Every structure is written in structure tokens, then in C-alpha cells.
Amino acid sequence: MAASDFLQLNPAEAPRGGMSDWLAREIRRAVAEGLLPAGSRLPATRVLADELGVSRGVVTEAYRRLTEDGHVAGHGRAGTIVLSAPLARPTTAPDAPHAPGPPNTPLTPATPAAPATPDADAGVSGGSGVTGALGTPRAPGVPRTSGPPGTGMLFAVPPGTGVFDALRAAPARIDLSPGLPDLASFPRTAWLRAERTVLAGLVPADFGYGDPRGTPALRRAVARWLAVNRGIAADPDEVLIVAGTAQALGLLALVLRDEGVTRVALEDPSSLGIRQHLHNSGLESPPVPVDARGVRVDALRATGARVALLTPAHQFPTGVVLDGARRRELAAWARDGGLIIEDDYDAEHRYDRPPVPALRATLTEHVAYAGSVSKLLAPALRVGWLLAPRRYRDALVDAKRFADLGNAALPQLVLAQLMESGALERQLRFLRRRHRVRRDAMIAAIADSMPEAVVHGAAAGLHLMVTLPPGHDDTALAAAALERGVKVQPLSWHTQRPGRPGLVLGYAASTPTAAREGVAILGDLLSGPA
Amino acid sequence: MAASDFLQLNPAEAPRGGMSDWLAREIRRAVAEGLLPAGSRLPATRVLADELGVSRGVVTEAYRRLTEDGHVAGHGRAGTIVLSAPLARPTTAPDAPHAPGPPNTPLTPATPAAPATPDADAGVSGGSGVTGALGTPRAPGVPRTSGPPGTGMLFAVPPGTGVFDALRAAPARIDLSPGLPDLASFPRTAWLRAERTVLAGLVPADFGYGDPRGTPALRRAVARWLAVNRGIAADPDEVLIVAGTAQALGLLALVLRDEGVTRVALEDPSSLGIRQHLHNSGLESPPVPVDARGVRVDALRATGARVALLTPAHQFPTGVVLDGARRRELAAWARDGGLIIEDDYDAEHRYDRPPVPALRATLTEHVAYAGSVSKLLAPALRVGWLLAPRRYRDALVDAKRFADLGNAALPQLVLAQLMESGALERQLRFLRRRHRVRRDAMIAAIADSMPEAVVHGAAAGLHLMVTLPPGHDDTALAAAALERGVKVQPLSWHTQRPGRPGLVLGYAASTPTAAREGVAILGDLLSGPA
């Protein structure tokens, strides 16, 4: 099969003089439709040019545009690799540099194993679109009643504030909860060695009360880490060390509420935990749809919210990477007076190419940037950082001081040591390799055992989102899975507007064997009683 | 000394036929008044029966009743051990079995070097009472202008929220700030050894998100620690691990404000940091005078406040220990609907005898108890615990979850290991010896170099309060001392109503040599230009 066949290309459709545009658009469509899943390879430029009867420059130029968009990346002799499956058709912005995307027709993944994309507008909200990919859709095999005894509260609708504690405490053989790196890889020896070094070097005053902003050593190390890994040029004085992103949000909420802010726009879908956090702080969370190019900035504008909490590098849970055009739209929104809270929760985990730079890198005074070591090392460390626009800094330091007088010193210093010695960078490289294998294994398992499921998102992060045919009750599915010893989170937990059912599946903390077994159980539940 | 002497028992007071009742009541009283601290041993039944001239059955029956009450427990060959101190009966109760406490008259120190007690009504607010103990008061040698350049902001009136950060950051050769244990004694080797043990024993899930209430291991260890050291019988499920007392207060403030509380009565004087904390949480802090017997409960009632934040074991900064009669008055206030926030900040550090039991020991449902390792090990650890009345527990867990999802796991587990292995108990014994020597050295230095100063407080804690003759400007004195390389805190920082000038001097974290040198500089400043 020729590459152009595979891509279903017909050069006769190309407008005169616009061949590169046309080709880029068609490839984008093919990616969106799942014909070219994330991780697959584009034809070599010479091969495709020959097949289409165009000059090689036309293909090179098309590939260059796709690279700029973040949809593909050149990997030297490995060729050009598809990175992210856009969520079907982006809505057209007035300044959209390229033609509209593919027609919004129901799509079917080309092969069972291929990650596909959700339908337009939030990926999970549409009622039409993606149906069972293979054969006829099956009747949902999961009852729509609430969960089995013991998990009824856990899977109550809407979920209560203790839902994550309850899920964590529930016994299960296989934990596919999202948000965890491979915990078995925690570098115990390096940590202990660093702690020994730190303890030997401390002066007595280091055991006293400290700077509520954090130890100078860690603030320096974080500033360097962010420069290298996230493209952020920050002075250590801008860095506020916090007890994880949860605390960063709490402190910001306090300061913003004092300023009169009552609403923080949230991507929809987005993390239930974060939504609960905002509500706990007395803030409303107007939902903003997410499509294949990321958050819909036009819809954000329409909410009237002054503040938006976003996950641009790897949208949670859809896995979409905010594209260039949307970044520009967002920058315009911010410059019109908007504040972006950038939750950069797993940005370092990109498996196909270096991660896109943080929004903070270019919008310093419009972005409050939150990161943590929860996905780099372990959530149990409760260490993160917040870089806010200058006008908020004093109030945030006050808020941190009154919250807890500052993070504990020893873990900060150990972490600084791990960052400065290169141990954390080595750990990240190790995790990236391991997580990528686990991601591939889970995608294969889903193709094998859950053919109804459509996998979404870029080759990044610690979790996958899958959507299911309409009619499934994802909460009931998660409850039934827990009964069978498998922990998963229903997608509906993470949506504000009614949408497509689905699951958010963490793969990073489970062995491929466990993930396969867990996915097989999910598939079994989906296909119903034999 | 016979056991009955120690208990101040007079069998002639016993009603006929009610000897066991009487004995049980008298022992309860002795415990409540601190004569029999938690952990101490009751006399053997045979010994006590002989001394009192009663049958052994009378004593056995009395012990049995105390055991039923939960105040004592038989420990086999170890004898009968006092567990928790009841607050005897409120004085207003019709059946009050014993005489009132000591007369409420102004007191003067017996000897220059001896710790003295503050005068009646707040110790520092009255115009009468304590005067220069040795010789005639000298004219104030410190100008009343604000501090020298660079410290003007630091010693601004009133002090700003960043004042402790500024003081800590200011360079000084000798740091006599209160609130620090001997930081040079931090058990680095034991800590590292415990951490190695902990790291070797963790399963991967321990590195994930944890119970926001704290790790079960530390909650168990803290419950045991509080039983042994503070007379508190607590289930580990009651223990909420927090990031130090600052966080405990913040969480409580949130929950209380949600309940409509707008005012938390504070002892006057009391910690400036805590007052700033309450104000930051939007709570007013009506001041309640402290006299030689502790907080004035009549004045507390007069404020109309429903909640009071108190330091009963060792009042900050006066050093007064709340006496038995006041404990009973306070219990009556609490039972009338008052909530006590018990800040047990340095209670383990008693140098002359075991500490009095916590109020929480007997007023479980009326006391929110806050403790921490800041004075046992190091403030830099940011670990503490909060035991609240049952009705607040769920809301506090929610507040802690939203604050930071729970304390970091590793330091909690290391601390649990240190508690369970006895290492923390050894550290405390070591610190008590060292601190006592340092306290004695500072008192001697004050007698030598600052004869105008009157030393206040029990032989306990990590700091001394000294008052100065009226006319001194303690803020200017502290500013001048800092210029000479000595950090101290002016007493006026810690008072709400105008009062006697003075200083709060930490001795625990400084060598006797440094303390002597610092006090000599203070004396020099007090005596003015030669």
C-alpha cells in the first residue's frame, strides 16, 4: 500500500499553488481521524513526493508546518513521528493560519490498536460521533445502578470531597488511578545519600524557623530546573516553595479572593480534585470546552472569567497539547487582563520529543505557574513551586507564612541536592523510558481487550483517557472494576457538562502485566455477562 | 516523706463511712493540681493504708474507682500509674471538696536569681507589684526613638506580619530569640538511621498520595507519646498530623469561622505571632489578663468570647503554670459552651518536676489540642498534631486535605520511628538537662548584668520573660541590642494592652557563654552611656 493510499490522499483536490497547505491539512486530518496514531511514522519526504507527483519541497514544507503546530516531530533517522492526535476539528479562529480541519463526521480508527481521537468540542461532550469501532456496538455490560456495596458512597454522584481518599483506601489488586509516577522507582539510595550529605553540612540555625518562601538552595535549584526543562527564565526570588500544587492553588485562591475574584474558568473536562479545591475556596468554575487544539479561547472569553486554570502542556485528562494558534489567542486574552494559572503537572513526561515550553516562559506577568515533584519523584514528598506575577508575590508569601511558616527544610535541601547533582534529571530520563513502555503496553491491551474504547492524547504524561460508546455508565463501570480488584477513575468525575462516558487510566505506576490484567477485566465488564 | 504527706492527705477530713470516696477524690485533686503528674506512680496500697491508718481495702477501692474513671491504671509490678489528670471539680460546684487556691496577691521574687512570678493581673500590665529586685531602678539608658537604620522597619510599631522573618534574617552574633530548642543537638545520626530503616521498609504505595490525616504509624506514635508525656488518652484516629502549630491554628480558624466564630480570646501577654495569625484569619483577639495563677477566667468570661487560645502548661511569655483552681474555673467555662484551643508549645520542657497534664486530658470534647516537634527536635521539621473535639474532626480533615493533601510521608515515618524506638524520649531527657543548665546560666547573668530586670516564670520551657522598670522602651532596647549583635524580642510585641516593658529571652539555643555575653550587652544598654 502506498503512503498516499494509506493517508487517503488525492492530489487532484489540492488547490493550485497551495499544495503544501493542502498536504499539511490532509495529514492533520488523518492524524485527527486516527489513521495516523500518535507514535506512528510519516512517510519519508522523498517517498511521499514521488507518490503524489509533487516536488520534495512541497512535502518538506508541509512537514515543517506540522512540526510547528506540535503535531509531528523529526527524529533523525527514525523519521518524522506523529506526536499528538488533535481532538478532531478545531474551531476556526479568525486568524487561524490554516484551512479548517477535517469534516466533523463520525470517524473510525483505522486499526483496533490505534489511539483515536474524540469528537469535536471537548472530546467527550458530544452525543454523536464515535461509536463502537469494531463490529456493531455492544450493549453496555455494566449496570447503571450505583456501585456495589461498600463502594456506593465512593461512587456517589456527585463525588464528595473525600472521594480520592476513599478510592485510595479501597483495597484493590491493580491500581490504575491516574496521577502517579512509577513509585517503585523512587530513588531511595540517592535520596538517603543526599540526605546524609545535607545533614552533614547543616549549621544549627538551619534547623530553626526558615524563610517561608523556601530554602535558598531549593529556590535556586528549581529556578535552574525550570530554565532547562520548561523554558522559564526565573530568578530564585520569584520561586515560592509550597507543599504541592494543592497548596499552590489554595494560596492563590486566598489571594485572588481578596482581590474580588469569584470565578476561575476550568477546562472541561479537567481534574475533579482541582474543581473541588476551587469550590472549597469559594470560587465558581465556569467550564470551557477543550478541542483538538486545546482549550477553546473563544469560549473562555465568553465566560467573562478573569482567571483561568489551564493544563497547556498536557491537558488533563484529554492529553491534548495546546497548539501554537491557541497559545497566541490565550496570550491575547491574558494581555487583555486575564490571569492564567498554569498547572504544569506532568509536563516533563513527554515521550516523543522535548515538551512544549510553559506559558510562563513568555507570559511572565500573566501566568501563575505551579509545578511539583509529585510526578517526578513522589506525591508523598509534598513539595512544589509557585511562580506568580510580581503583583501577587508579597501576598502569597504572607499566605504561605500563615499557612505553615514554610515547607520543612530537610526535604527541600535533599531535593535541591538531587537537582543540582543531576540525580533528578537521571531519574526523569529513567522514568520516561519506563513510562513509555508502560503506555505502549496499555494501549496494546486496550486494543486487545476493550475494542469499544477510543484512546486519546499525546505521547506524554502518566495516564490515558479512553472514551466509550454512549450509553455506558462509567461510574458504574469503575465501581464494578473496583469489585473485581481494579481501581480506575470514571471520566464523568472530571467533567462538568454531560459528556461521553470514559475512563482515566494511569499506566505509569503499574507493571505492563498488571495493566494488561486490569484492562482485560475492564474489557470483560464492558462486554457484559457472557 | 510519707506518701500521704506528698499527697497532702489528712484522713481526719474524711467523712465517716466514706473513706474510699474521700481518698479517691483527694487523689483526683492531687492529680488535677499537678502534685501527681501523668506517668507518676501511686503509693503501694499497703504503704498508703498504713500511713493513713485505714484498711488496705479502702485504698484498693479508691484505686479501683480511679481506674474506672480512666485516671490511673495498674501496671503489674510497676504499680499503679497516673494516666490523665482530671480537672477536679469546678470551684463553683456545690460539692467542691477543697479549699480555694493561693491568695491572689502581688508577688515579688524571693531571690534575685530565682525565677519569679508576674504580678497580679497580667504580670506586665500593672503599675504596682514587681519593681527592680536589686538596688534602685536606673534611668533608662535606651533612647525612645525607633531603631537604628536598617532595623527601623523591623521594630516598627505595630510590628508587621513579616517581622519574625526580618528578625531572623537580620545578622547577629548572638540569637536570644525565644521559641527555639538547642538546635545544635538535633540528633542527625539517629534521624539518618531512622530514615534508612524507614526507606528500606516502604512499599511503593507509601510514596503516593496518603491519608490527609497523616500516616497511621505517626498517629499511633503521637497517641502513645501524648499518653505518656501529657496524660492524654487519645485514639490514633483522633490525631491529625499538621505542618506545625501554625497550620493547626489556620485550620481551626477556617472551621471556626465557618461556624460563625469571629473572636478568639487570647491571654495578654501572648505570642505576637499567634495574634497576627488570628487576625490574618479574620478573627478578633480580645485580651485576657494573666496573673500568678494563670489566665484570669473571670476576665475571659467577661469578654463573651466562645473560644479561647491558651498556653496552660507554661504561659507564653510569662512562664506561669495554670494552677488547679483556675483549671477548675476554666473547666466550668468550657462546660458552659466554651472551646479551649490549648497551645501546648513547650510543655515537655519542665526542669523541676514532670509537667502538669494537658487540659485536653480531662476536657476532651472542650479542647482543641495543638502540639509539635518544633521544641522537641526542630522547627524546621514542620510537624505537629491537632486533637480536636469530635464535632470538628471531619471539617478539619477536609481543611487539611485542601490545604496540602496531608503532610509529607517520609519525615512523618522517621519521626514515628524516633518516637517508638525511644530516641525522642532520650533526646528530650538530654535537652532538659542542657536547657536547665542554660536557664540557670542566663538567670545568673541577668542578676549580674541586668539588676533592673525581674525574671518571671516556672522552671520550664525555652525562654525567660524579664520585665523592666517603667519608662524603658523595650522596642528601642531590642533595636539597640540588634545593632550590637544581639537578637531579642521586646515584651511589648507580645502584649495587647499597654504594660510593663520587658524582654523575652530564649536561652535554649545559645551556649551559656553566648547568653552571658548577650545579657551583658543588654545590661550595658540599659545602664546607658558610661
Tab-separated table of N, CA, C and O in Angstrom, chain B residues 185-279:
chain	number	residue	atom	x	y	z
B	185	SER	N	21.828	20.332	68.993
B	185	SER	CA	21.647	18.957	69.489
B	185	SER	C	20.768	18.118	68.584
B	185	SER	O	20.443	16.986	68.938
B	186	PHE	N	20.335	18.658	67.479
B	186	PHE	CA	19.458	17.848	66.614
B	186	PHE	C	20.133	16.497	66.365
B	186	PHE	O	21.294	16.438	65.967
B	187	PRO	N	19.407	15.404	66.608
B	187	PRO	CA	20.028	14.074	66.536
B	187	PRO	C	20.210	13.607	65.092
B	187	PRO	O	19.469	12.751	64.619
B	188	ARG	N	21.212	14.176	64.425
B	188	ARG	CA	21.381	13.904	62.989
B	188	ARG	C	21.594	12.428	62.723
B	188	ARG	O	21.040	11.860	61.781
B	189	THR	N	22.429	11.792	63.552
B	189	THR	CA	22.734	10.381	63.309
B	189	THR	C	21.498	9.520	63.505
B	189	THR	O	21.188	8.666	62.674
B	190	ALA	N	20.775	9.778	64.583
B	190	ALA	CA	19.561	8.996	64.835
B	190	ALA	C	18.535	9.227	63.734
B	190	ALA	O	17.841	8.306	63.300
B	191	TRP	N	18.450	10.471	63.284
B	191	TRP	CA	17.496	10.781	62.228
B	191	TRP	C	17.836	9.998	60.954
B	191	TRP	O	16.972	9.363	60.331
B	192	LEU	N	19.099	10.050	60.582
B	192	LEU	CA	19.515	9.382	59.348
B	192	LEU	C	19.333	7.870	59.462
B	192	LEU	O	18.896	7.211	58.514
B	193	ARG	N	19.662	7.339	60.632
B	193	ARG	CA	19.497	5.896	60.843
B	193	ARG	C	18.016	5.523	60.727
B	193	ARG	O	17.656	4.546	60.069
B	194	ALA	N	17.165	6.324	61.359
B	194	ALA	CA	15.726	6.044	61.282
B	194	ALA	C	15.242	6.160	59.846
B	194	ALA	O	14.412	5.371	59.381
B	195	GLU	N	15.754	7.128	59.124
B	195	GLU	CA	15.314	7.298	57.737
B	195	GLU	C	15.748	6.105	56.883
B	195	GLU	O	14.989	5.651	56.020
B	196	ARG	N	16.944	5.594	57.145
B	196	ARG	CA	17.382	4.420	56.403
B	196	ARG	C	16.440	3.252	56.671
B	196	ARG	O	16.004	2.559	55.752
B	197	THR	N	16.108	3.052	57.943
B	197	THR	CA	15.180	1.971	58.303
B	197	THR	C	13.835	2.163	57.609
B	197	THR	O	13.265	1.221	57.045
B	198	VAL	N	13.351	3.384	57.653
B	198	VAL	CA	12.047	3.668	57.047
B	198	VAL	C	12.075	3.415	55.544
B	198	VAL	O	11.204	2.746	54.988
B	199	LEU	N	13.090	3.953	54.873
B	199	LEU	CA	13.160	3.801	53.413
B	199	LEU	C	13.237	2.339	53.007
B	199	LEU	O	12.663	1.929	52.000
B	200	ALA	N	13.940	1.559	53.821
B	200	ALA	CA	14.085	0.143	53.477
B	200	ALA	C	12.760	-0.593	53.619
B	200	ALA	O	12.541	-1.613	52.971
B	201	GLY	N	11.874	-0.074	54.464
B	201	GLY	CA	10.642	-0.805	54.741
B	201	GLY	C	9.430	-0.345	53.959
B	201	GLY	O	8.354	-0.923	54.095
B	202	LEU	N	9.584	0.687	53.131
B	202	LEU	CA	8.401	1.227	52.458
B	202	LEU	C	7.982	0.369	51.268
B	202	LEU	O	8.829	-0.179	50.566
B	203	VAL	N	6.701	0.283	51.046
B	203	VAL	CA	6.202	-0.288	49.794
B	203	VAL	C	5.926	0.893	48.848
B	203	VAL	O	5.782	2.028	49.309
B	204	PRO	N	5.907	0.622	47.542
B	204	PRO	CA	5.751	1.744	46.596
B	204	PRO	C	4.570	2.654	46.913
B	204	PRO	O	4.690	3.881	46.817
B	205	ALA	N	3.440	2.076	47.323
B	205	ALA	CA	2.261	2.930	47.557
B	205	ALA	C	2.520	3.980	48.631
B	205	ALA	O	1.857	5.020	48.659
B	206	ASP	N	3.498	3.726	49.504
B	206	ASP	CA	3.808	4.724	50.535
B	206	ASP	C	4.345	6.020	49.943
B	206	ASP	O	4.361	7.044	50.620
B	207	PHE	N	4.830	5.957	48.707
B	207	PHE	CA	5.329	7.171	48.061
B	207	PHE	C	4.222	7.935	47.327
B	207	PHE	O	4.470	8.978	46.740
B	208	GLY	N	3.030	7.394	47.338
B	208	GLY	CA	1.922	8.042	46.646
B	208	GLY	C	1.228	9.065	47.531
B	208	GLY	O	1.757	9.481	48.563
B	209	TYR	N	0.044	9.462	47.113
B	209	TYR	CA	-0.756	10.329	47.969
B	209	TYR	C	-1.165	9.539	49.201
B	209	TYR	O	-1.397	8.337	49.125
B	210	GLY	N	-1.241	10.211	50.337
B	210	GLY	CA	-1.523	9.494	51.575
B	210	GLY	C	-2.781	10.001	52.260
B	210	GLY	O	-3.503	10.851	51.745
B	211	ASP	N	-3.018	9.456	53.422
B	211	ASP	CA	-4.146	9.885	54.235
B	211	ASP	C	-3.901	11.336	54.667
B	211	ASP	O	-2.872	11.632	55.266
B	212	PRO	N	-4.836	12.240	54.367
B	212	PRO	CA	-4.592	13.637	54.756
B	212	PRO	C	-4.465	13.819	56.265
B	212	PRO	O	-3.916	14.822	56.718
B	213	ARG	N	-4.934	12.840	57.038
B	213	ARG	CA	-4.797	12.947	58.497
B	213	ARG	C	-3.390	12.632	58.966
B	213	ARG	O	-3.046	12.887	60.124
B	214	GLY	N	-2.563	12.068	58.110
B	214	GLY	CA	-1.216	11.677	58.499
B	214	GLY	C	-1.039	10.175	58.363
B	214	GLY	O	-2.010	9.440	58.206
B	215	THR	N	0.212	9.725	58.426
B	215	THR	CA	0.460	8.296	58.304
B	215	THR	C	-0.007	7.602	59.581
B	215	THR	O	0.168	8.123	60.685
B	216	PRO	N	-0.599	6.412	59.433
B	216	PRO	CA	-1.046	5.679	60.630
B	216	PRO	C	0.085	5.482	61.638
B	216	PRO	O	-0.143	5.588	62.846
B	217	ALA	N	1.287	5.226	61.176
B	217	ALA	CA	2.395	4.984	62.105
B	217	ALA	C	2.639	6.193	63.004
B	217	ALA	O	2.819	6.054	64.220
B	218	LEU	N	2.636	7.384	62.428
B	218	LEU	CA	2.906	8.557	63.267
B	218	LEU	C	1.716	8.856	64.167
B	218	LEU	O	1.890	9.259	65.324
B	219	ARG	N	0.506	8.636	63.661
B	219	ARG	CA	-0.651	8.918	64.521
B	219	ARG	C	-0.666	7.985	65.726
B	219	ARG	O	-0.993	8.408	66.839
B	220	ARG	N	-0.265	6.737	65.512
B	220	ARG	CA	-0.146	5.822	66.654
B	220	ARG	C	0.938	6.291	67.616
B	220	ARG	O	0.756	6.320	68.834
B	221	ALA	N	2.083	6.668	67.069
B	221	ALA	CA	3.206	7.078	67.918
B	221	ALA	C	2.875	8.340	68.705
B	221	ALA	O	3.225	8.468	69.886
B	222	VAL	N	2.195	9.274	68.052
B	222	VAL	CA	1.830	10.510	68.740
B	222	VAL	C	0.825	10.212	69.857
B	222	VAL	O	0.926	10.761	70.964
B	223	ALA	N	-0.128	9.336	69.583
B	223	ALA	CA	-1.113	8.986	70.616
B	223	ALA	C	-0.389	8.420	71.844
B	223	ALA	O	-0.695	8.786	72.987
B	224	ARG	N	0.586	7.545	71.606
B	224	ARG	CA	1.327	6.976	72.740
B	224	ARG	C	2.151	8.040	73.448
B	224	ARG	O	2.230	8.083	74.672
B	225	TRP	N	2.791	8.903	72.647
B	225	TRP	CA	3.611	9.978	73.219
B	225	TRP	C	2.764	10.876	74.111
B	225	TRP	O	3.167	11.244	75.233
B	226	LEU	N	1.589	11.215	73.657
B	226	LEU	CA	0.716	12.112	74.424
B	226	LEU	C	0.204	11.427	75.686
B	226	LEU	O	0.026	12.072	76.717
B	227	ALA	N	-0.024	10.116	75.616
B	227	ALA	CA	-0.473	9.392	76.813
B	227	ALA	C	0.618	9.431	77.873
B	227	ALA	O	0.367	9.747	79.037
B	228	VAL	N	1.821	9.150	77.464
B	228	VAL	CA	2.919	9.068	78.422
B	228	VAL	C	3.339	10.450	78.913
B	228	VAL	O	3.556	10.657	80.104
B	229	ASN	N	3.444	11.406	77.999
B	229	ASN	CA	4.031	12.689	78.355
B	229	ASN	C	3.025	13.763	78.751
B	229	ASN	O	3.369	14.698	79.450
B	230	ARG	N	1.786	13.631	78.270
B	230	ARG	CA	0.842	14.718	78.501
B	230	ARG	C	-0.452	14.259	79.129
B	230	ARG	O	-1.416	15.021	79.210
B	231	GLY	N	-0.501	12.980	79.536
B	231	GLY	CA	-1.680	12.497	80.234
B	231	GLY	C	-2.921	12.401	79.375
B	231	GLY	O	-4.031	12.309	79.886
B	232	ILE	N	-2.743	12.422	78.073
B	232	ILE	CA	-3.893	12.434	77.162
B	232	ILE	C	-4.155	11.021	76.648
B	232	ILE	O	-3.257	10.403	76.077
B	233	ALA	N	-5.358	10.528	76.891
B	233	ALA	CA	-5.735	9.230	76.342
B	233	ALA	C	-6.415	9.475	75.009
B	233	ALA	O	-7.545	9.961	74.970
B	234	ALA	N	-5.702	9.208	73.922
B	234	ALA	CA	-6.253	9.518	72.597
B	234	ALA	C	-6.155	8.299	71.706
B	234	ALA	O	-5.172	7.564	71.751
B	235	ASP	N	-7.156	8.105	70.905
B	235	ASP	CA	-7.112	7.096	69.876
B	235	ASP	C	-6.331	7.680	68.686
B	235	ASP	O	-6.474	8.868	68.391
B	236	PRO	N	-5.522	6.866	68.023
B	236	PRO	CA	-4.791	7.411	66.864
B	236	PRO	C	-5.716	8.073	65.840
B	236	PRO	O	-5.309	9.019	65.164
B	237	ASP	N	-6.963	7.611	65.766
B	237	ASP	CA	-7.888	8.212	64.803
B	237	ASP	C	-8.251	9.644	65.149
B	237	ASP	O	-8.780	10.373	64.307
B	238	GLU	N	-7.998	10.038	66.393
B	238	GLU	CA	-8.286	11.431	66.780
B	238	GLU	C	-7.164	12.378	66.372
B	238	GLU	O	-7.322	13.591	66.425
B	239	VAL	N	-6.004	11.805	66.044
B	239	VAL	CA	-4.811	12.624	65.822
B	239	VAL	C	-4.761	13.091	64.368
B	239	VAL	O	-4.816	12.274	63.453
B	240	LEU	N	-4.682	14.383	64.177
B	240	LEU	CA	-4.496	14.948	62.847
B	240	LEU	C	-3.068	15.498	62.778
B	240	LEU	O	-2.702	16.392	63.537
B	241	ILE	N	-2.278	14.935	61.884
B	241	ILE	CA	-0.909	15.427	61.735
B	241	ILE	C	-0.936	16.689	60.873
B	241	ILE	O	-1.567	16.715	59.817
B	242	VAL	N	-0.266	17.724	61.341
B	242	VAL	CA	-0.285	19.013	60.650
B	242	VAL	C	1.137	19.543	60.498
B	242	VAL	O	2.078	19.006	61.087
B	243	ALA	N	1.257	20.601	59.714
B	243	ALA	CA	2.572	21.211	59.486
B	243	ALA	C	2.850	22.240	60.580
B	243	ALA	O	3.028	23.425	60.303
B	244	GLY	N	2.904	21.771	61.821
B	244	GLY	CA	3.220	22.662	62.928
B	244	GLY	C	1.981	23.354	63.479
B	244	GLY	O	0.886	23.292	62.912
B	245	THR	N	2.185	24.023	64.616
B	245	THR	CA	1.067	24.683	65.281
B	245	THR	C	0.478	25.793	64.418
B	245	THR	O	-0.724	26.057	64.473
B	246	ALA	N	1.306	26.432	63.618
B	246	ALA	CA	0.787	27.485	62.742
B	246	ALA	C	-0.323	26.925	61.861
B	246	ALA	O	-1.388	27.530	61.723
B	247	GLN	N	-0.082	25.762	61.280
B	247	GLN	CA	-1.129	25.190	60.436
B	247	GLN	C	-2.332	24.747	61.265
B	247	GLN	O	-3.476	24.931	60.843
B	248	ALA	N	-2.072	24.186	62.447
B	248	ALA	CA	-3.191	23.784	63.305
B	248	ALA	C	-4.120	24.973	63.535
B	248	ALA	O	-5.351	24.860	63.441
B	249	LEU	N	-3.537	26.129	63.829
B	249	LEU	CA	-4.354	27.320	64.076
B	249	LEU	C	-5.095	27.753	62.825
B	249	LEU	O	-6.269	28.146	62.891
B	250	GLY	N	-4.420	27.693	61.704
B	250	GLY	CA	-5.056	28.108	60.461
B	250	GLY	C	-6.258	27.229	60.129
B	250	GLY	O	-7.312	27.726	59.732
B	251	LEU	N	-6.097	25.920	60.302
B	251	LEU	CA	-7.192	25.012	60.000
B	251	LEU	C	-8.355	25.235	60.969
B	251	LEU	O	-9.526	25.288	60.582
B	252	LEU	N	-8.011	25.381	62.255
B	252	LEU	CA	-9.052	25.648	63.248
B	252	LEU	C	-9.788	26.943	62.935
B	252	LEU	O	-11.016	27.025	63.032
B	253	ALA	N	-9.030	27.956	62.568
B	253	ALA	CA	-9.646	29.256	62.273
B	253	ALA	C	-10.655	29.111	61.137
B	253	ALA	O	-11.760	29.647	61.209
B	254	LEU	N	-10.287	28.372	60.111
B	254	LEU	CA	-11.199	28.152	58.992
B	254	LEU	C	-12.502	27.512	59.459
B	254	LEU	O	-13.599	27.956	59.112
B	255	VAL	N	-12.338	26.439	60.236
B	255	VAL	CA	-13.504	25.669	60.655
B	255	VAL	C	-14.365	26.491	61.617
B	255	VAL	O	-15.601	26.481	61.535
B	256	LEU	N	-13.724	27.213	62.514
B	256	LEU	CA	-14.484	28.012	63.479
B	256	LEU	C	-15.194	29.173	62.799
B	256	LEU	O	-16.327	29.509	63.139
B	257	ARG	N	-14.523	29.780	61.844
B	257	ARG	CA	-15.170	30.887	61.126
B	257	ARG	C	-16.409	30.405	60.392
B	257	ARG	O	-17.418	31.091	60.342
B	258	ASP	N	-16.298	29.200	59.832
B	258	ASP	CA	-17.476	28.624	59.160
B	258	ASP	C	-18.630	28.429	60.138
B	258	ASP	O	-19.791	28.367	59.721
B	259	GLU	N	-18.295	28.304	61.414
B	259	GLU	CA	-19.309	28.112	62.447
B	259	GLU	C	-19.813	29.447	62.989
B	259	GLU	O	-20.635	29.474	63.892
B	260	GLY	N	-19.259	30.527	62.469
B	260	GLY	CA	-19.708	31.835	62.910
B	260	GLY	C	-18.848	32.474	63.981
B	260	GLY	O	-19.169	33.558	64.478
B	261	VAL	N	-17.763	31.815	64.349
B	261	VAL	CA	-16.879	32.401	65.366
B	261	VAL	C	-16.137	33.587	64.756
B	261	VAL	O	-15.620	33.496	63.635
B	262	THR	N	-16.116	34.701	65.465
B	262	THR	CA	-15.404	35.869	64.962
B	262	THR	C	-14.328	36.340	65.930
B	262	THR	O	-13.522	37.195	65.588
B	263	ARG	N	-14.320	35.771	67.146
B	263	ARG	CA	-13.385	36.248	68.163
B	263	ARG	C	-12.778	35.054	68.898
B	263	ARG	O	-13.493	34.131	69.293
B	264	VAL	N	-11.488	35.096	69.099
B	264	VAL	CA	-10.792	34.088	69.891
B	264	VAL	C	-10.032	34.833	70.978
B	264	VAL	O	-9.103	35.597	70.686
B	265	ALA	N	-10.447	34.635	72.224
B	265	ALA	CA	-9.790	35.334	73.326
B	265	ALA	C	-8.351	34.853	73.450
B	265	ALA	O	-8.058	33.674	73.281
B	266	LEU	N	-7.465	35.804	73.741
B	266	LEU	CA	-6.042	35.495	73.873
B	266	LEU	C	-5.550	35.962	75.227
B	266	LEU	O	-5.929	37.049	75.686
B	267	GLU	N	-4.698	35.164	75.836
B	267	GLU	CA	-4.011	35.643	77.019
B	267	GLU	C	-3.242	36.925	76.660
B	267	GLU	O	-2.768	37.073	75.538
B	268	ASP	N	-3.121	37.806	77.632
B	268	ASP	CA	-2.339	39.018	77.410
B	268	ASP	C	-1.362	39.168	78.567
B	268	ASP	O	-1.816	39.318	79.700
B	269	PRO	N	-0.073	39.074	78.339
B	269	PRO	CA	0.596	38.929	77.046
B	269	PRO	C	0.469	37.519	76.473
B	269	PRO	O	0.179	36.574	77.198
B	270	SER	N	0.700	37.450	75.176
B	270	SER	CA	0.772	36.161	74.495
B	270	SER	C	1.536	36.371	73.197
B	270	SER	O	1.899	37.501	72.866
B	271	SER	N	1.744	35.286	72.493
B	271	SER	CA	2.611	35.356	71.316
B	271	SER	C	2.083	36.296	70.232
B	271	SER	O	0.956	36.167	69.771
B	272	LEU	N	2.937	37.236	69.813
B	272	LEU	CA	2.586	38.129	68.712
B	272	LEU	C	2.291	37.322	67.441
B	272	LEU	O	1.353	37.630	66.706
B	273	GLY	N	3.086	36.307	67.215
B	273	GLY	CA	2.890	35.508	66.003
B	273	GLY	C	1.508	34.901	65.958
B	273	GLY	O	0.857	34.893	64.916
B	274	ILE	N	1.064	34.419	67.091
B	274	ILE	CA	-0.263	33.804	67.125
B	274	ILE	C	-1.352	34.854	66.955
B	274	ILE	O	-2.341	34.635	66.261
B	275	ARG	N	-1.132	36.007	67.532
B	275	ARG	CA	-2.131	37.076	67.376
B	275	ARG	C	-2.217	37.502	65.910
B	275	ARG	O	-3.318	37.670	65.355
B	276	GLN	N	-1.062	37.652	65.270
B	276	GLN	CA	-1.074	38.004	63.847
B	276	GLN	C	-1.811	36.929	63.043
B	276	GLN	O	-2.524	37.218	62.090
B	277	HIS	N	-1.596	35.685	63.462
B	277	HIS	CA	-2.223	34.569	62.759
B	277	HIS	C	-3.739	34.667	62.844
B	277	HIS	O	-4.457	34.536	61.841
B	278	LEU	N	-4.245	34.910	64.044
B	278	LEU	CA	-5.702	35.030	64.214
B	278	LEU	C	-6.247	36.197	63.398
B	278	LEU	O	-7.273	36.073	62.719
B	279	HIS	N	-5.552	37.309	63.462
B	279	HIS	CA	-6.030	38.483	62.727
B	279	HIS	C	-6.028	38.192	61.236
B	279	HIS	O	-6.949	38.580	60.506
